[in-house]
mmCIF file of C-alpha atoms in Angstrom:
data_model
loop_
_atom_site.group_PDB
_atom_site.id
_atom_site.type_symbol
_atom_site.label_atom_id
_atom_site.label_comp_id
_atom_site.label_asym_id
_atom_site.label_seq_id
_atom_site.Cartn_x
_atom_site.Cartn_y
_atom_site.Cartn_z
ATOM 1 C CA MET A 1286 77.298 -26.477 78.501
ATOM 2 C CA PRO A 1287 73.294 -26.707 79.351
ATOM 3 C CA THR A 1288 71.279 -29.164 77.718
ATOM 4 C CA LEU A 1289 67.956 -28.513 75.750
ATOM 5 C CA ARG A 1290 65.882 -30.432 78.859
ATOM 6 C CA LEU A 1291 67.720 -27.941 80.590
ATOM 7 C CA LEU A 1292 66.892 -24.952 79.126
ATOM 8 C CA ILE A 1293 63.126 -25.942 78.502
ATOM 9 C CA THR A 1294 62.759 -26.474 81.801
ATOM 10 C CA LEU A 1295 64.544 -23.140 82.800
ATOM 11 C CA ALA A 1296 62.404 -21.405 80.172
ATOM 12 C CA TRP A 1297 58.787 -23.001 82.114
ATOM 13 C CA ARG A 1298 60.190 -21.723 85.207
ATOM 14 C CA ASN A 1299 61.012 -18.417 84.342
ATOM 15 C CA LEU A 1300 57.641 -17.925 82.385
ATOM 16 C CA TRP A 1301 55.590 -18.836 85.694
ATOM 17 C CA ARG A 1302 57.601 -16.827 88.058
ATOM 18 C CA ARG A 1303 55.353 -13.683 87.199
ATOM 19 C CA ARG A 1304 52.175 -15.594 86.772
ATOM 20 C CA ALA A 1305 49.349 -13.088 85.827
ATOM 21 C CA ARG A 1306 51.993 -11.400 83.167
ATOM 22 C CA THR A 1307 52.593 -14.890 81.589
ATOM 23 C CA LEU A 1308 48.804 -15.294 81.756
ATOM 24 C CA LEU A 1309 48.252 -11.900 80.057
ATOM 25 C CA ILE A 1310 50.405 -12.116 76.671
ATOM 26 C CA VAL A 1311 49.580 -15.867 76.700
ATOM 27 C CA PHE A 1312 45.985 -14.564 76.230
ATOM 28 C CA ALA A 1313 46.931 -11.664 73.708
ATOM 29 C CA LEU A 1314 48.967 -14.087 72.029
ATOM 30 C CA ALA A 1315 46.048 -16.683 71.941
ATOM 31 C CA LEU A 1316 43.380 -13.751 70.585
ATOM 32 C CA GLY A 1317 45.215 -13.267 67.956
ATOM 33 C CA VAL A 1318 45.856 -16.777 67.048
ATOM 34 C CA TRP A 1319 42.351 -17.017 66.804
ATOM 35 C CA SER A 1320 41.008 -14.000 65.184
ATOM 36 C CA MET A 1321 43.326 -15.311 61.996
ATOM 37 C CA VAL A 1322 41.985 -18.253 62.426
ATOM 38 C CA CYS A 1323 38.229 -17.803 62.386
ATOM 39 C CA LEU A 1324 38.744 -14.817 60.159
ATOM 40 C CA ALA A 1325 40.458 -16.822 57.357
ATOM 41 C CA ALA A 1326 37.685 -19.293 57.686
ATOM 42 C CA LEU A 1327 35.195 -16.619 57.471
ATOM 43 C CA ALA A 1328 36.038 -14.788 54.653
ATOM 44 C CA ARG A 1329 37.078 -17.820 53.193
ATOM 45 C CA GLY A 1330 33.568 -19.271 53.323
ATOM 46 C CA SER A 1331 32.094 -15.862 52.070
ATOM 47 C CA VAL A 1332 34.437 -16.170 49.020
ATOM 48 C CA GLU A 1333 33.718 -20.121 48.454
ATOM 49 C CA GLN A 1334 29.682 -19.416 48.609
ATOM 50 C CA GLN A 1335 30.136 -16.758 45.939
ATOM 51 C CA LEU A 1336 32.337 -18.720 43.771
ATOM 52 C CA THR A 1337 29.709 -21.702 44.047
ATOM 53 C CA SER A 1338 26.992 -19.784 43.356
ATOM 54 C CA ALA A 1339 28.641 -17.551 40.519
ATOM 55 C CA ILE A 1340 29.774 -20.962 38.854
ATOM 56 C CA LEU A 1341 26.344 -23.135 39.404
ATOM 57 C CA ASN A 1342 24.736 -19.708 37.687
ATOM 58 C CA LEU A 1343 25.778 -21.245 33.981
ATOM 59 C CA THR A 1344 29.574 -20.712 34.075
ATOM 60 C CA GLY A 1345 30.670 -24.146 35.433
ATOM 61 C CA HIS A 1346 34.487 -24.701 35.391
ATOM 62 C CA VAL A 1347 34.957 -24.887 31.661
ATOM 63 C CA GLN A 1348 33.039 -23.258 28.702
ATOM 64 C CA LEU A 1349 33.365 -24.086 24.662
ATOM 65 C CA HIS A 1350 31.944 -21.512 22.305
ATOM 66 C CA ALA A 1351 32.630 -20.648 18.776
ATOM 67 C CA PRO A 1352 35.169 -17.672 18.035
ATOM 68 C CA GLY A 1353 33.391 -14.334 18.448
ATOM 69 C CA TYR A 1354 29.924 -15.909 20.904
ATOM 70 C CA ARG A 1355 31.220 -14.212 23.834
ATOM 71 C CA ASP A 1356 32.200 -10.578 22.139
ATOM 72 C CA ASP A 1357 28.265 -11.038 20.162
ATOM 73 C CA PRO A 1358 26.153 -13.910 21.663
ATOM 74 C CA ALA A 1359 24.017 -14.342 18.482
ATOM 75 C CA THR A 1360 22.874 -17.239 16.353
ATOM 76 C CA GLU A 1361 25.488 -15.974 14.003
ATOM 77 C CA HIS A 1362 28.008 -17.734 16.296
ATOM 78 C CA SER A 1363 26.648 -20.740 17.431
ATOM 79 C CA MET A 1364 28.899 -24.197 16.382
ATOM 80 C CA THR A 1365 27.916 -27.322 15.138
ATOM 81 C CA LEU A 1366 27.274 -29.776 18.061
ATOM 82 C CA ASP A 1367 29.432 -32.414 17.221
ATOM 83 C CA ALA A 1368 28.104 -35.711 18.728
ATOM 84 C CA ASP A 1369 31.490 -37.378 19.043
ATOM 85 C CA LEU A 1370 33.085 -34.020 20.823
ATOM 86 C CA LEU A 1371 30.628 -34.328 23.334
ATOM 87 C CA ARG A 1372 31.293 -37.771 23.790
ATOM 88 C CA THR A 1373 34.700 -37.308 24.302
ATOM 89 C CA ILE A 1374 34.498 -34.273 26.633
ATOM 90 C CA ALA A 1375 31.774 -36.573 29.153
ATOM 91 C CA GLY A 1376 33.891 -39.475 28.727
ATOM 92 C CA ASP A 1377 37.150 -37.550 30.528
ATOM 93 C CA PRO A 1378 37.689 -38.737 33.214
ATOM 94 C CA ALA A 1379 38.240 -35.151 35.252
ATOM 95 C CA VAL A 1380 34.960 -34.751 33.795
ATOM 96 C CA THR A 1381 31.605 -34.690 36.359
ATOM 97 C CA ALA A 1382 28.906 -33.133 34.270
ATOM 98 C CA VAL A 1383 28.604 -31.585 30.446
ATOM 99 C CA ALA A 1384 25.868 -30.080 28.582
ATOM 100 C CA ALA A 1385 25.160 -28.340 25.376
ATOM 101 C CA ARG A 1386 23.127 -24.818 25.626
ATOM 102 C CA VAL A 1387 21.430 -22.769 23.214
ATOM 103 C CA ARG A 1388 21.720 -19.147 24.881
ATOM 104 C CA VAL A 1389 20.391 -15.909 23.023
ATOM 105 C CA PRO A 1390 19.121 -12.334 23.850
ATOM 106 C CA ALA A 1391 15.416 -12.597 23.525
ATOM 107 C CA VAL A 1392 12.391 -10.134 24.456
ATOM 108 C CA LEU A 1393 9.462 -12.152 26.987
ATOM 109 C CA SER A 1394 6.035 -10.225 26.747
ATOM 110 C CA SER A 1395 3.271 -10.911 28.436
ATOM 111 C CA GLU A 1396 -0.279 -9.470 28.584
ATOM 112 C CA ARG A 1397 1.133 -6.008 30.096
ATOM 113 C CA GLU A 1398 4.862 -5.695 30.389
ATOM 114 C CA SER A 1399 7.833 -6.807 28.495
ATOM 115 C CA ALA A 1400 11.381 -7.407 29.018
ATOM 116 C CA GLY A 1401 15.025 -8.166 27.480
ATOM 117 C CA ILE A 1402 16.134 -10.927 28.460
ATOM 118 C CA MET A 1403 18.093 -14.094 28.009
ATOM 119 C CA LEU A 1404 17.202 -17.298 26.512
ATOM 120 C CA VAL A 1405 18.339 -20.334 27.377
ATOM 121 C CA GLY A 1406 17.813 -23.812 25.440
ATOM 122 C CA ILE A 1407 18.841 -26.493 28.382
ATOM 123 C CA GLU A 1408 19.173 -30.385 28.319
ATOM 124 C CA PRO A 1409 17.343 -30.777 31.624
ATOM 125 C CA MET A 1410 18.874 -34.070 32.585
ATOM 126 C CA ARG A 1411 22.085 -32.815 31.569
ATOM 127 C CA GLU A 1412 21.699 -29.513 33.874
ATOM 128 C CA ARG A 1413 21.814 -31.842 36.824
ATOM 129 C CA GLY A 1414 25.083 -31.370 38.728
ATOM 130 C CA LEU A 1415 25.877 -28.621 36.469
ATOM 131 C CA SER A 1416 23.672 -25.769 37.148
ATOM 132 C CA PHE A 1417 21.283 -24.090 39.647
ATOM 133 C CA ILE A 1418 18.126 -24.777 37.769
ATOM 134 C CA PRO A 1419 17.246 -28.800 38.581
ATOM 135 C CA ASN A 1420 16.883 -27.374 42.568
ATOM 136 C CA ALA A 1421 15.759 -23.996 41.874
ATOM 137 C CA ILE A 1422 12.005 -24.867 40.873
ATOM 138 C CA ILE A 1423 9.782 -23.638 43.625
ATOM 139 C CA ALA A 1424 6.440 -23.772 41.828
ATOM 140 C CA GLY A 1425 5.207 -26.196 38.924
ATOM 141 C CA ARG A 1426 7.593 -28.559 37.594
ATOM 142 C CA TYR A 1427 10.711 -28.895 35.968
ATOM 143 C CA LEU A 1428 11.521 -28.877 32.740
ATOM 144 C CA GLU A 1429 11.303 -32.835 31.178
ATOM 145 C CA SER A 1430 13.124 -32.922 27.897
ATOM 146 C CA PRO A 1431 15.013 -31.057 25.356
ATOM 147 C CA ASP A 1432 11.564 -30.819 23.585
ATOM 148 C CA ASP A 1433 9.765 -29.730 26.792
ATOM 149 C CA GLU A 1434 7.398 -26.890 25.276
ATOM 150 C CA GLY A 1435 7.079 -25.058 28.430
ATOM 151 C CA LEU A 1436 9.148 -22.700 29.875
ATOM 152 C CA LEU A 1437 10.616 -21.391 33.430
ATOM 153 C CA LEU A 1438 10.474 -17.961 34.443
ATOM 154 C CA GLY A 1439 12.789 -16.390 37.539
ATOM 155 C CA ARG A 1440 10.262 -15.561 40.566
ATOM 156 C CA LYS A 1441 11.470 -12.186 40.485
ATOM 157 C CA LEU A 1442 10.382 -11.469 36.396
ATOM 158 C CA ALA A 1443 7.077 -13.055 36.697
ATOM 159 C CA ALA A 1444 6.012 -9.938 39.264
ATOM 160 C CA GLN A 1445 7.886 -7.545 36.658
ATOM 161 C CA LEU A 1446 5.657 -8.907 33.978
ATOM 162 C CA GLU A 1447 2.476 -9.358 36.266
ATOM 163 C CA THR A 1448 2.263 -13.441 35.447
ATOM 164 C CA ALA A 1449 2.194 -16.689 36.719
ATOM 165 C CA LEU A 1450 3.100 -20.187 36.417
ATOM 166 C CA GLY A 1451 -0.125 -21.690 34.138
ATOM 167 C CA ARG A 1452 -0.271 -18.225 31.913
ATOM 168 C CA ARG A 1453 1.306 -17.448 28.775
ATOM 169 C CA VAL A 1454 4.039 -15.086 27.121
ATOM 170 C CA VAL A 1455 5.703 -14.394 23.865
ATOM 171 C CA LEU A 1456 8.792 -14.971 23.299
ATOM 172 C CA MET A 1457 10.848 -12.742 20.660
ATOM 173 C CA SER A 1458 14.544 -13.354 19.206
ATOM 174 C CA GLN A 1459 16.393 -13.292 15.962
ATOM 175 C CA ASP A 1460 16.754 -16.287 14.421
ATOM 176 C CA ALA A 1461 19.539 -17.646 12.182
ATOM 177 C CA THR A 1462 18.622 -16.244 8.730
ATOM 178 C CA ASN A 1463 18.093 -12.803 10.955
ATOM 179 C CA THR A 1464 14.796 -12.504 10.847
ATOM 180 C CA ILE A 1465 12.559 -12.207 13.896
ATOM 181 C CA ALA A 1466 11.114 -15.404 15.150
ATOM 182 C CA ASP A 1467 8.164 -15.726 17.905
ATOM 183 C CA ARG A 1468 6.399 -18.207 19.982
ATOM 184 C CA GLY A 1469 4.141 -18.229 22.619
ATOM 185 C CA PHE A 1470 5.334 -20.870 25.664
ATOM 186 C CA ARG A 1471 3.243 -21.497 28.952
ATOM 187 C CA VAL A 1472 4.822 -20.920 31.907
ATOM 188 C CA VAL A 1473 5.007 -24.467 33.182
ATOM 189 C CA GLY A 1474 7.640 -23.823 36.421
ATOM 190 C CA ILE A 1475 9.013 -20.886 38.476
ATOM 191 C CA PHE A 1476 12.593 -20.794 39.711
ATOM 192 C CA ASP A 1477 14.420 -18.616 42.667
ATOM 193 C CA ALA A 1478 18.263 -17.762 42.591
ATOM 194 C CA GLN A 1479 20.743 -15.585 43.980
ATOM 195 C CA PRO A 1480 21.535 -13.157 42.954
ATOM 196 C CA GLU A 1481 18.039 -11.611 42.324
ATOM 197 C CA ALA A 1482 19.424 -10.764 39.076
ATOM 198 C CA ILE A 1483 19.694 -14.200 37.587
ATOM 199 C CA GLU A 1484 15.474 -14.229 38.415
ATOM 200 C CA THR A 1485 15.124 -11.266 35.705
ATOM 201 C CA SER A 1486 17.824 -11.839 33.252
ATOM 202 C CA TYR A 1487 17.088 -15.565 32.369
ATOM 203 C CA VAL A 1488 14.536 -17.581 30.622
ATOM 204 C CA PHE A 1489 14.793 -21.562 30.381
ATOM 205 C CA VAL A 1490 13.208 -23.949 27.919
ATOM 206 C CA GLY A 1491 14.064 -27.186 26.222
ATOM 207 C CA ARG A 1492 17.140 -27.238 23.921
ATOM 208 C CA ALA A 1493 15.703 -28.649 20.768
ATOM 209 C CA THR A 1494 12.542 -26.009 21.661
ATOM 210 C CA ALA A 1495 14.862 -23.317 21.530
ATOM 211 C CA GLN A 1496 16.973 -24.711 18.196
ATOM 212 C CA ARG A 1497 13.410 -25.221 15.921
ATOM 213 C CA LEU A 1498 12.231 -21.956 17.639
ATOM 214 C CA LEU A 1499 15.686 -19.972 16.216
ATOM 215 C CA LYS A 1500 16.123 -22.587 12.919
ATOM 216 C CA LEU A 1501 19.619 -23.523 14.401
ATOM 217 C CA GLY A 1502 18.876 -26.958 13.048
ATOM 218 C CA GLU A 1503 21.791 -28.966 15.519
ATOM 219 C CA ARG A 1504 24.016 -26.001 16.382
ATOM 220 C CA VAL A 1505 24.369 -24.874 19.655
ATOM 221 C CA SER A 1506 25.467 -21.613 21.655
ATOM 222 C CA GLU A 1507 27.916 -23.523 24.147
ATOM 223 C CA VAL A 1508 29.178 -26.619 25.770
ATOM 224 C CA ALA A 1509 29.507 -26.000 29.585
ATOM 225 C CA LEU A 1510 31.513 -28.874 31.869
ATOM 226 C CA MET A 1511 32.086 -29.210 35.483
ATOM 227 C CA THR A 1512 34.614 -30.679 36.861
ATOM 228 C CA ALA A 1513 35.841 -32.762 40.054
ATOM 229 C CA ASP A 1514 38.537 -29.654 40.760
ATOM 230 C CA ARG A 1515 37.796 -26.478 39.642
ATOM 231 C CA ASN A 1516 41.584 -25.344 40.501
ATOM 232 C CA ARG A 1517 43.078 -28.151 38.419
ATOM 233 C CA LEU A 1518 41.924 -27.292 34.866
ATOM 234 C CA ASP A 1519 45.745 -27.007 32.989
ATOM 235 C CA PRO A 1520 45.654 -30.652 31.672
ATOM 236 C CA LEU A 1521 42.107 -30.823 30.912
ATOM 237 C CA LEU A 1522 42.127 -27.601 28.944
ATOM 238 C CA ALA A 1523 45.009 -29.002 27.083
ATOM 239 C CA ARG A 1524 42.704 -31.887 25.871
ATOM 240 C CA LEU A 1525 40.082 -29.820 25.051
ATOM 241 C CA GLU A 1526 41.867 -27.505 23.075
ATOM 242 C CA ARG A 1527 43.574 -30.512 20.797
ATOM 243 C CA ALA A 1528 39.680 -32.022 20.937
ATOM 244 C CA ALA A 1529 38.421 -28.954 19.487
ATOM 245 C CA PRO A 1530 40.832 -26.533 17.854
ATOM 246 C CA ASP A 1531 38.822 -24.048 16.185
ATOM 247 C CA LEU A 1532 36.743 -23.595 19.218
ATOM 248 C CA GLU A 1533 37.210 -21.652 22.250
ATOM 249 C CA VAL A 1534 37.964 -22.970 24.958
ATOM 250 C CA GLN A 1535 37.677 -20.979 28.359
ATOM 251 C CA PRO A 1536 38.059 -22.038 32.219
ATOM 252 C CA TRP A 1537 35.854 -19.981 34.807
ATOM 253 C CA THR A 1538 39.116 -17.742 35.664
ATOM 254 C CA VAL A 1539 38.404 -16.067 32.032
ATOM 255 C CA VAL A 1540 34.530 -16.347 31.715
ATOM 256 C CA GLU A 1541 34.456 -14.688 35.402
ATOM 257 C CA PRO A 1542 37.165 -12.460 35.800
ATOM 258 C CA LEU A 1543 35.692 -11.003 38.915
ATOM 259 C CA LEU A 1544 35.461 -13.881 40.534
ATOM 260 C CA VAL A 1545 39.054 -14.107 40.668
ATOM 261 C CA LEU A 1546 39.545 -10.385 41.597
ATOM 262 C CA THR A 1547 37.490 -11.044 44.735
ATOM 263 C CA GLU A 1548 39.675 -13.914 45.615
ATOM 264 C CA ASN A 1549 42.450 -12.015 45.172
ATOM 265 C CA VAL A 1550 41.103 -9.381 47.387
ATOM 266 C CA THR A 1551 40.032 -11.606 49.934
ATOM 267 C CA ASN A 1552 43.837 -12.868 49.960
ATOM 268 C CA VAL A 1553 45.146 -9.418 50.288
ATOM 269 C CA ILE A 1554 42.765 -8.401 53.255
ATOM 270 C CA LEU A 1555 43.787 -11.567 54.861
ATOM 271 C CA ILE A 1556 47.552 -10.195 54.595
ATOM 272 C CA ILE A 1557 46.758 -6.854 56.006
ATOM 273 C CA TRP A 1558 44.798 -8.357 59.095
ATOM 274 C CA TYR A 1559 47.773 -10.629 59.697
ATOM 275 C CA ALA A 1560 50.215 -8.133 59.502
ATOM 276 C CA ILE A 1561 47.937 -5.476 61.567
ATOM 277 C CA VAL A 1562 47.343 -8.988 64.449
ATOM 278 C CA PHE A 1563 50.780 -9.641 64.213
ATOM 279 C CA ALA A 1564 52.504 -6.130 65.081
ATOM 280 C CA ALA A 1565 50.164 -5.849 67.810
ATOM 281 C CA MET A 1566 51.415 -9.398 69.408
ATOM 282 C CA SER A 1567 54.868 -8.760 68.663
ATOM 283 C CA PHE A 1568 55.017 -5.502 70.657
ATOM 284 C CA GLY A 1569 53.521 -7.714 73.842
ATOM 285 C CA LEU A 1570 56.022 -10.025 73.133
ATOM 286 C CA VAL A 1571 58.817 -7.779 73.287
ATOM 287 C CA ASN A 1572 57.882 -5.946 75.808
ATOM 288 C CA THR A 1573 57.001 -8.863 78.305
ATOM 289 C CA LEU A 1574 60.635 -10.800 77.722
ATOM 290 C CA LEU A 1575 62.826 -7.504 77.721
ATOM 291 C CA MET A 1576 61.152 -7.026 81.509
ATOM 292 C CA ALA A 1577 62.158 -10.420 82.526
ATOM 293 C CA VAL A 1578 65.172 -9.886 81.000
ATOM 294 C CA PHE A 1579 66.385 -6.968 82.942
ATOM 295 C CA GLU A 1580 64.726 -8.460 85.876
ATOM 296 C CA ARG A 1581 67.172 -11.039 85.730
ATOM 297 C CA THR A 1582 70.452 -9.183 85.026
ATOM 298 C CA ARG A 1583 71.961 -10.595 88.072
ATOM 299 C CA GLU A 1584 70.903 -14.563 87.141
ATOM 300 C CA PHE A 1585 72.334 -13.665 83.416
ATOM 301 C CA GLY A 1586 75.510 -12.671 85.133
ATOM 302 C CA LEU A 1587 75.536 -15.280 87.538
ATOM 303 C CA PHE A 1588 75.584 -17.942 84.777
ATOM 304 C CA GLN A 1589 78.245 -16.330 82.674
ATOM 305 C CA ALA A 1590 80.392 -16.599 85.442
ATOM 306 C CA LEU A 1591 79.840 -19.647 85.601
ATOM 307 C CA GLY A 1592 80.905 -20.315 82.208
ATOM 308 C CA MET A 1593 77.024 -19.865 79.996
ATOM 309 C CA SER A 1594 78.418 -18.353 76.699
ATOM 310 C CA PRO A 1595 76.637 -15.385 75.445
ATOM 311 C CA PHE A 1596 75.320 -17.624 72.624
ATOM 312 C CA GLN A 1597 73.763 -19.966 75.679
ATOM 313 C CA ILE A 1598 71.908 -17.026 77.010
ATOM 314 C CA VAL A 1599 70.725 -16.321 73.823
ATOM 315 C CA ALA A 1600 69.320 -19.757 73.479
ATOM 316 C CA GLN A 1601 67.964 -19.663 76.808
ATOM 317 C CA VAL A 1602 65.449 -16.829 76.343
ATOM 318 C CA LEU A 1603 64.338 -17.771 72.658
ATOM 319 C CA VAL A 1604 63.842 -21.073 73.991
ATOM 320 C CA GLU A 1605 61.652 -19.214 76.458
ATOM 321 C CA SER A 1606 59.962 -17.101 73.525
ATOM 322 C CA VAL A 1607 59.356 -20.657 72.053
ATOM 323 C CA VAL A 1608 57.697 -22.116 74.967
ATOM 324 C CA LEU A 1609 55.261 -19.032 75.800
ATOM 325 C CA LEU A 1610 54.527 -19.010 71.817
ATOM 326 C CA GLY A 1611 53.921 -22.458 71.850
ATOM 327 C CA VAL A 1612 51.499 -22.887 74.976
ATOM 328 C CA SER A 1613 49.751 -19.776 73.305
ATOM 329 C CA LEU A 1614 49.352 -21.074 69.603
ATOM 330 C CA ALA A 1615 47.882 -24.036 71.255
ATOM 331 C CA VAL A 1616 45.307 -22.285 73.575
ATOM 332 C CA GLY A 1617 44.549 -20.305 70.182
ATOM 333 C CA ASN A 1618 43.989 -22.857 67.771
ATOM 334 C CA ALA A 1619 42.167 -24.689 70.541
ATOM 335 C CA ALA A 1620 39.731 -21.611 70.589
ATOM 336 C CA ALA A 1621 39.575 -21.456 67.207
ATOM 337 C CA ALA A 1622 38.558 -25.063 66.508
ATOM 338 C CA ALA A 1623 35.902 -24.957 69.132
ATOM 339 C CA THR A 1624 34.389 -21.933 67.533
ATOM 340 C CA LEU A 1625 34.429 -22.883 63.936
ATOM 341 C CA ARG A 1626 32.705 -26.261 65.276
ATOM 342 C CA ALA A 1627 30.085 -23.802 67.096
ATOM 343 C CA LEU A 1628 29.597 -22.293 63.961
ATOM 344 C CA LYS A 1629 29.005 -25.139 61.583
ATOM 345 C CA ASN A 1630 25.634 -24.710 60.959
ATOM 346 C CA GLY A 1631 26.428 -21.115 59.607
ATOM 347 C CA ILE A 1632 25.992 -17.705 61.038
ATOM 348 C CA ASP A 1633 22.490 -16.131 60.270
ATOM 349 C CA LEU A 1634 22.589 -12.761 58.433
ATOM 350 C CA SER A 1635 19.490 -12.827 57.305
ATOM 351 C CA ALA A 1636 18.560 -9.417 58.686
ATOM 352 C CA PHE A 1637 20.681 -8.789 56.216
ATOM 353 C CA ALA A 1638 19.238 -10.641 53.643
ATOM 354 C CA GLN A 1639 18.064 -8.318 51.174
ATOM 355 C CA GLY A 1640 21.480 -6.511 50.753
ATOM 356 C CA PHE A 1641 23.765 -9.462 50.718
ATOM 357 C CA GLU A 1642 21.381 -11.244 47.987
ATOM 358 C CA MET A 1643 21.432 -8.123 45.485
ATOM 359 C CA ILE A 1644 25.592 -9.019 45.308
ATOM 360 C CA GLY A 1645 24.826 -13.055 44.704
ATOM 361 C CA VAL A 1646 25.728 -13.934 48.795
ATOM 362 C CA SER A 1647 23.745 -16.247 50.965
ATOM 363 C CA PRO A 1648 22.010 -14.862 54.259
ATOM 364 C CA ILE A 1649 23.501 -17.920 56.128
ATOM 365 C CA LEU A 1650 27.723 -17.604 56.120
ATOM 366 C CA TYR A 1651 29.167 -20.980 56.477
ATOM 367 C CA PRO A 1652 33.123 -20.627 58.012
ATOM 368 C CA TYR A 1653 35.299 -22.789 55.428
ATOM 369 C CA ALA A 1654 38.687 -23.742 57.284
ATOM 370 C CA THR A 1655 41.299 -24.241 54.880
ATOM 371 C CA ALA A 1656 44.707 -26.353 56.134
ATOM 372 C CA ALA A 1657 46.883 -23.977 54.261
ATOM 373 C CA ASP A 1658 45.039 -20.778 56.177
ATOM 374 C CA ALA A 1659 45.841 -22.248 59.520
ATOM 375 C CA ILE A 1660 49.628 -23.522 59.194
ATOM 376 C CA ALA A 1661 50.389 -19.822 57.487
ATOM 377 C CA ALA A 1662 48.927 -18.414 60.662
ATOM 378 C CA ASN A 1663 51.027 -20.433 63.012
ATOM 379 C CA ALA A 1664 53.417 -20.401 60.900
ATOM 380 C CA LEU A 1665 53.587 -16.522 60.850
ATOM 381 C CA VAL A 1666 53.228 -16.070 64.624
ATOM 382 C CA LEU A 1667 56.233 -18.637 65.355
ATOM 383 C CA THR A 1668 58.676 -17.618 62.770
ATOM 384 C CA LEU A 1669 58.211 -14.290 63.117
ATOM 385 C CA GLY A 1670 57.816 -14.312 67.155
ATOM 386 C CA ILE A 1671 60.898 -15.840 67.116
ATOM 387 C CA VAL A 1672 62.478 -13.297 64.921
ATOM 388 C CA ALA A 1673 60.924 -10.295 67.348
ATOM 389 C CA SER A 1674 62.801 -12.172 70.483
ATOM 390 C CA LEU A 1675 66.097 -11.712 69.128
ATOM 391 C CA TYR A 1676 66.692 -7.982 70.261
ATOM 392 C CA PRO A 1677 65.730 -9.381 74.072
ATOM 393 C CA ALA A 1678 68.330 -12.293 73.894
ATOM 394 C CA TRP A 1679 70.847 -9.991 71.967
ATOM 395 C CA ARG A 1680 70.124 -7.355 75.899
ATOM 396 C CA ALA A 1681 70.460 -10.698 77.808
ATOM 397 C CA ALA A 1682 73.663 -11.289 76.387
ATOM 398 C CA ARG A 1683 75.195 -8.253 76.173
ATOM 399 C CA PHE A 1684 75.453 -7.763 80.264
ATOM 400 C CA ALA A 1685 78.963 -8.044 81.286
ATOM 401 C CA PRO A 1686 79.112 -10.419 84.118
ATOM 402 C CA MET A 1687 81.021 -8.616 86.939
ATOM 403 C CA GLN A 1688 78.521 -5.648 86.079
ATOM 404 C CA ALA A 1689 75.418 -7.402 86.146
ATOM 405 C CA LEU A 1690 76.426 -9.399 89.378
ATOM 406 C CA ALA A 1691 76.924 -5.796 91.093
ATOM 407 C CA ARG A 1692 73.380 -4.516 90.198
ATOM 408 C CA LEU A 1693 70.723 -4.634 92.675
#
């Protein structure tokens, strides 16, 4: 009975009998593996950038609201800021950043134009590591404290309102007594954000300043927090629900369901691409092995005449398939690793920057390779490649020894 070492030796020699054919199928299989790994990294990179951007755009990983706020973000659905609750959240080992905000609809007017916006009152220092705001200032300064009397305005909104840094604007909203509250603010900072809709939708002031304007006292609209891992929130959500049973505790997957849909669509696209690549690869693999089997009909007949069983014939052909797949996977993965390393600084898509910014995608695409995607691609190719090789192996085992030896 041939040993595994002997089978591998025979497989290696048989593969290189037709060097050009073997190299061609190795190239085809390696190209398929390379495309699967690289496409997965590029798709994951695009989705990861969108997720990161959306989470930093005031979403965070978890939000706490008073019941009814998400359906009607008005002052009447604000909640009392419990200092003990805030300390409890900040002290949770899973939480890396937490802040309370005031967020209500408002109207902003300059000397020439007006626009409907969302007024957000923030604690400037607490927003670091929680949102995009501290790192988005392109002109002027960031807010210095919750009592800061200045206002941060988006670059696009400043252009629409025909105003600029240092000018005064008037902010109007409905306060806690259901009357119109208005106040003049000086623009102390201009920020840039992606997508551009953020620049035209939000203005930022100090939280305490917003509370005074809206007569909220110590009430706030929401508490947002960031964690070390956005995909492992269940234990934290359970702790928060126990600590704040009267509030709505919602993860980013509920606050931004479109992001979850985007991630799911990407997974489906990758599965479809994997299926297409494998279908093309399997035809080439089966064809190569069938040709090798028919060319060696007399050889298989001789092996059986010498006592090799049909099972051992099947094993020999399968070993050839595994060796071929192993070489192809090694070459494909090496090429994919080299490609992703060359693209580590990103792919510049600035020629399409305006279109990408409209949907919140950075013009620089950074690949995001994961071990799970690479393992899935390799396991799929190896497993289904072996399955596809069963037919050629079965054909080889069916040769009758005398008939096979009689063939020219």
